[in-house]
Short mmCIF file of C-alpha atoms in Angstrom, two decimals:
data_model
loop_
_atom_site.label_atom_id
_atom_site.label_comp_id
_atom_site.label_asym_id
_atom_site.label_seq_id
_atom_site.Cartn_x
_atom_site.Cartn_y
_atom_site.Cartn_z
CA MET A 8 -15.93 -44.51 -59.21
CA SER A 9 -16.39 -43.25 -55.64
CA ALA A 10 -19.91 -42.47 -54.47
CA LEU A 11 -21.27 -38.96 -54.72
CA ARG A 12 -21.85 -37.20 -51.41
CA LEU A 13 -22.76 -33.74 -50.21
CA SER A 14 -19.82 -31.41 -50.89
CA HIS A 15 -20.83 -27.93 -49.76
CA VAL A 16 -23.68 -25.48 -49.38
CA LEU A 17 -23.48 -22.04 -50.97
CA GLU A 18 -24.61 -18.84 -49.34
CA ARG A 19 -25.11 -16.04 -51.85
CA VAL A 20 -23.72 -12.75 -50.57
CA THR A 21 -23.52 -9.28 -52.04
CA ASP A 22 -20.72 -7.89 -49.87
CA LEU A 23 -18.11 -10.60 -49.19
CA PRO A 24 -16.03 -8.74 -46.56
CA ALA A 25 -19.23 -7.93 -44.64
CA ALA A 26 -20.38 -11.56 -44.95
CA VAL A 27 -17.03 -12.84 -43.66
CA ALA A 28 -17.21 -10.41 -40.74
CA ALA A 29 -20.78 -11.53 -39.93
CA ALA A 30 -19.78 -15.20 -40.03
CA GLU A 31 -16.80 -14.56 -37.77
CA ALA A 32 -18.99 -12.59 -35.35
CA ALA A 33 -21.34 -15.60 -35.30
CA GLY A 34 -18.48 -17.81 -34.12
CA PHE A 35 -17.19 -19.34 -37.35
CA THR A 36 -13.57 -19.60 -38.44
CA VAL A 37 -13.57 -18.39 -42.05
CA HIS A 38 -10.92 -18.97 -44.73
CA TRP A 39 -10.69 -16.66 -47.73
CA GLY A 40 -10.82 -18.51 -51.06
CA SER A 41 -8.14 -16.26 -52.53
CA ASP A 42 -6.51 -12.90 -51.80
CA PRO A 43 -9.14 -10.92 -49.82
CA ASP A 44 -8.59 -7.88 -52.04
CA TYR A 45 -10.25 -9.61 -54.99
CA ALA A 46 -11.74 -12.87 -53.65
CA HIS A 47 -15.22 -13.90 -54.78
CA ASN A 48 -15.65 -16.55 -52.10
CA ALA A 49 -14.73 -17.59 -48.58
CA LEU A 50 -15.05 -21.00 -46.94
CA VAL A 51 -16.18 -22.34 -43.58
CA TRP A 52 -14.57 -25.75 -43.11
CA PHE A 53 -15.43 -28.45 -40.59
CA GLU A 54 -13.27 -31.32 -39.40
CA THR A 55 -15.33 -33.73 -41.49
CA GLY A 56 -18.10 -33.52 -44.02
CA PRO A 57 -19.43 -30.67 -46.15
CA PHE A 58 -18.28 -27.07 -45.92
CA LEU A 59 -20.04 -23.74 -46.35
CA GLU A 60 -19.13 -21.33 -49.14
CA LEU A 61 -19.86 -17.62 -48.98
CA TYR A 62 -20.13 -16.70 -52.65
CA VAL A 63 -20.54 -13.44 -54.55
CA ALA A 64 -22.95 -14.01 -57.45
CA PRO A 65 -23.24 -10.92 -59.67
CA PRO A 66 -26.20 -10.44 -62.04
CA PHE A 67 -25.80 -12.70 -65.05
CA ASP A 68 -24.58 -11.04 -68.24
CA GLU A 69 -26.90 -12.47 -70.91
CA SER A 70 -24.40 -11.62 -73.65
CA THR A 71 -22.15 -14.37 -72.24
CA ALA A 72 -24.83 -17.08 -72.38
CA PRO A 73 -23.64 -18.69 -75.66
CA VAL A 74 -20.07 -18.99 -74.40
CA VAL A 75 -21.14 -20.28 -70.97
CA GLU A 76 -23.37 -22.89 -72.61
CA GLN A 77 -20.59 -24.01 -74.96
CA VAL A 78 -18.12 -24.41 -72.10
CA ALA A 79 -20.37 -25.79 -69.35
CA GLY A 80 -23.77 -26.66 -70.86
CA PRO A 81 -27.28 -25.23 -70.54
CA GLY A 82 -27.44 -26.03 -66.83
CA ALA A 83 -24.63 -23.56 -66.16
CA VAL A 84 -26.62 -20.80 -67.87
CA LEU A 85 -29.75 -21.60 -65.85
CA ARG A 86 -27.76 -21.64 -62.61
CA SER A 87 -25.93 -18.40 -63.34
CA ARG A 88 -29.25 -16.69 -64.01
CA LYS A 89 -30.71 -18.14 -60.81
CA TRP A 90 -27.77 -17.15 -58.61
CA GLY A 91 -27.58 -13.67 -60.08
CA SER A 92 -31.27 -12.93 -59.49
CA MET A 93 -31.62 -14.34 -55.95
CA VAL A 94 -31.64 -12.44 -52.70
CA ASP A 95 -28.78 -13.18 -50.31
CA GLY A 96 -29.00 -16.46 -48.40
CA TRP A 97 -28.70 -20.19 -49.13
CA CYS A 98 -28.64 -20.43 -52.89
CA ASP A 99 -27.38 -23.88 -53.95
CA TYR A 100 -25.44 -26.99 -53.03
CA ALA A 101 -22.92 -29.33 -54.62
CA VAL A 102 -22.03 -33.00 -54.47
CA GLU A 103 -18.56 -34.43 -54.93
CA THR A 104 -16.48 -37.48 -55.69
CA ASP A 105 -12.99 -38.44 -54.53
CA ASP A 106 -12.04 -39.13 -58.16
CA ASP A 107 -9.62 -36.76 -59.89
CA ASP A 108 -11.95 -36.24 -62.84
CA LEU A 109 -15.66 -36.59 -63.60
CA SER A 110 -15.60 -38.92 -66.60
CA ALA A 111 -17.01 -41.88 -64.67
CA VAL A 112 -19.65 -39.69 -63.02
CA VAL A 113 -20.75 -38.23 -66.35
CA ALA A 114 -21.01 -41.69 -67.92
CA ARG A 115 -22.99 -43.17 -65.03
CA CYS A 116 -25.36 -40.22 -64.86
CA ARG A 117 -26.06 -40.33 -68.59
CA ASP A 118 -26.77 -44.07 -68.30
CA ALA A 119 -29.24 -43.19 -65.53
CA GLY A 120 -30.96 -40.58 -67.68
CA ILE A 121 -29.41 -37.57 -65.93
CA ALA A 122 -27.96 -35.12 -68.47
CA LEU A 123 -24.77 -33.38 -67.41
CA GLY A 124 -23.04 -30.63 -69.30
CA PRO A 125 -19.37 -31.00 -70.24
CA SER A 126 -16.95 -30.98 -67.33
CA PHE A 127 -14.57 -28.05 -67.23
CA TYR A 128 -11.64 -27.03 -65.06
CA PRO A 129 -11.86 -23.86 -62.98
CA ASN A 130 -9.01 -22.79 -60.75
CA ARG A 131 -8.12 -20.08 -58.28
CA THR A 132 -5.06 -18.90 -56.40
CA LEU A 133 -5.19 -19.48 -52.65
CA PRO A 134 -4.05 -16.77 -50.21
CA SER A 135 -0.89 -18.91 -49.80
CA GLY A 136 -0.10 -18.43 -53.50
CA ASP A 137 -0.80 -22.08 -54.36
CA THR A 138 -3.16 -22.79 -57.25
CA VAL A 139 -6.10 -25.12 -56.71
CA SER A 140 -8.10 -26.64 -59.57
CA TRP A 141 -10.92 -29.12 -59.90
CA HIS A 142 -13.37 -30.58 -62.41
CA LEU A 143 -16.93 -29.24 -62.39
CA ALA A 144 -20.12 -30.23 -64.22
CA PHE A 145 -23.66 -28.86 -64.17
CA PRO A 146 -26.80 -30.98 -64.70
CA ASP A 147 -29.15 -29.66 -67.35
CA ASP A 148 -31.83 -29.74 -64.62
CA ALA A 149 -31.05 -26.83 -62.26
CA ASP A 150 -33.03 -28.53 -59.47
CA LEU A 151 -30.19 -31.04 -59.12
CA PRO A 152 -26.89 -30.18 -57.42
CA PHE A 153 -23.79 -29.55 -59.47
CA VAL A 154 -20.94 -32.03 -59.13
CA MET A 155 -17.22 -31.54 -58.59
CA SER A 156 -14.10 -33.68 -58.38
CA ALA A 157 -11.53 -33.67 -55.60
CA TYR A 158 -9.46 -30.50 -55.33
CA SER A 159 -5.98 -30.73 -56.82
CA THR A 160 -4.61 -29.10 -53.66
CA PRO A 161 -6.34 -30.22 -50.44
CA GLN A 162 -7.78 -27.22 -48.63
CA ARG A 163 -9.38 -28.59 -45.47
CA PRO A 164 -7.28 -27.42 -42.49
CA ALA A 165 -5.67 -30.10 -40.33
CA THR A 166 -7.65 -28.85 -37.33
CA VAL A 167 -10.88 -26.89 -37.36
CA ALA A 168 -12.64 -25.25 -34.41
CA HIS A 169 -15.58 -22.86 -34.33
CA ALA A 170 -16.36 -20.76 -31.28
CA ASN A 171 -20.07 -21.44 -31.71
CA GLY A 172 -19.48 -25.21 -31.32
CA ALA A 173 -20.48 -26.33 -34.83
CA THR A 174 -18.59 -29.51 -35.76
CA THR A 175 -20.06 -30.80 -39.02
CA ILE A 176 -22.92 -30.19 -41.47
CA THR A 177 -25.36 -33.05 -40.99
CA SER A 178 -28.18 -32.35 -43.45
CA ILE A 179 -29.95 -29.93 -45.73
CA THR A 180 -33.66 -29.65 -46.45
CA LEU A 181 -35.06 -28.72 -49.85
CA ALA A 182 -38.53 -27.53 -50.79
CA HIS A 183 -39.96 -28.49 -54.19
CA PRO A 184 -43.47 -28.48 -55.74
CA ASP A 185 -43.06 -32.18 -56.68
CA PRO A 186 -40.94 -33.66 -53.87
CA ASP A 187 -41.44 -37.29 -54.91
CA ARG A 188 -40.13 -36.59 -58.40
CA LEU A 189 -37.11 -34.70 -57.06
CA ARG A 190 -36.29 -37.50 -54.58
CA GLU A 191 -36.36 -40.03 -57.41
CA GLN A 192 -34.09 -37.87 -59.56
CA LEU A 193 -31.66 -37.36 -56.69
CA MET A 194 -31.42 -41.10 -56.03
CA ARG A 195 -30.66 -41.79 -59.71
CA TYR A 196 -28.17 -38.94 -59.80
CA LEU A 197 -26.32 -39.81 -56.60
CA GLY A 198 -26.36 -43.55 -57.29
CA THR A 199 -27.48 -44.39 -53.77
CA PRO A 200 -30.53 -46.33 -52.58
CA ALA A 201 -31.48 -43.71 -49.98
CA LEU A 202 -30.89 -40.07 -49.17
CA THR A 203 -29.40 -39.64 -45.72
CA ASP A 204 -28.30 -36.02 -45.61
CA ILE A 205 -30.64 -34.43 -48.19
CA SER A 206 -34.37 -34.33 -47.47
CA VAL A 207 -37.12 -32.94 -49.69
CA GLU A 208 -40.44 -31.48 -48.56
CA PRO A 209 -43.35 -29.88 -50.44
CA GLY A 210 -42.82 -26.27 -51.41
CA PRO A 211 -44.26 -23.59 -53.70
CA GLY A 212 -41.53 -23.68 -56.34
CA PRO A 213 -41.02 -22.97 -59.14
CA GLY A 214 -37.93 -25.07 -58.45
CA ALA A 215 -35.92 -26.52 -55.58
CA THR A 216 -34.94 -24.15 -52.79
CA ILE A 217 -32.88 -24.76 -49.65
CA THR A 218 -35.06 -24.19 -46.59
CA SER A 219 -32.77 -25.44 -43.82
CA VAL A 220 -29.14 -26.40 -43.13
CA SER A 221 -28.27 -28.27 -39.92
CA ALA A 222 -25.02 -28.83 -38.04
CA ALA A 223 -23.91 -30.97 -35.12
CA GLY A 224 -22.47 -29.24 -32.07
CA LEU A 225 -24.96 -26.37 -31.89
CA ASP A 226 -27.36 -25.82 -28.99
CA THR A 227 -29.26 -22.98 -30.65
CA PRO A 228 -29.59 -21.67 -34.21
CA VAL A 229 -26.73 -19.49 -35.40
CA ARG A 230 -27.60 -16.58 -37.69
CA PHE A 231 -24.98 -14.94 -39.91
CA GLY A 232 -25.92 -12.49 -42.61
CA SER A 233 -29.08 -13.72 -44.32
CA SER A 234 -28.63 -17.40 -43.38
CA VAL A 235 -29.23 -19.57 -40.33
CA LEU A 236 -27.45 -22.79 -39.32
CA HIS A 237 -29.74 -24.97 -37.20
CA PRO A 238 -28.82 -27.51 -34.52
CA ALA A 239 -28.90 -31.08 -35.84
CA PRO A 240 -32.11 -32.88 -34.81
#
């Protein structure tokens, strides 16, 4: 099983076309996740490392909770409620493996005492008409990142350039009321002896929140919509 690493950071948006326009005005090259007429996400890729996802998260329909839990586990319900009730801005993050499925990840996490819901297989149609699919699983603990497999169709462009100079996401910072506990959980979950690109600091809670995202190549912070990308320390 390949190691888990930071996959992407999600920015919750209400108006996706406006969010894409704001990101482009801030100097990012943005790729629609599917046909812009009905897309629910758009992606900001970098030559290496994690990407940014602009994501429309509608209010959660509680009548769907039993079905969502059956398909993806209780963590998916908690996350859908969280995303749907948040203000726009950084809302979550994911980790990934190079494996084609998540069976080894699920087994290792359960051995480490980290409960994951069943993996399932979302897909979407790219603007090119190609279909991309992947495996996805949500931890029961919504303070932990969700995990995904490799995409069936690689999406990272061969070359990536942003007018603002950003070259790669280097780190994210989380706030949590019990940072030591969250660090310990993250280390068990990720299967690594140390966290290099995810840091945790004390915060008011009630759960983990993203307080900062940093990128190499920036001289000054770049604001787009409700989010800010900071220069790497």
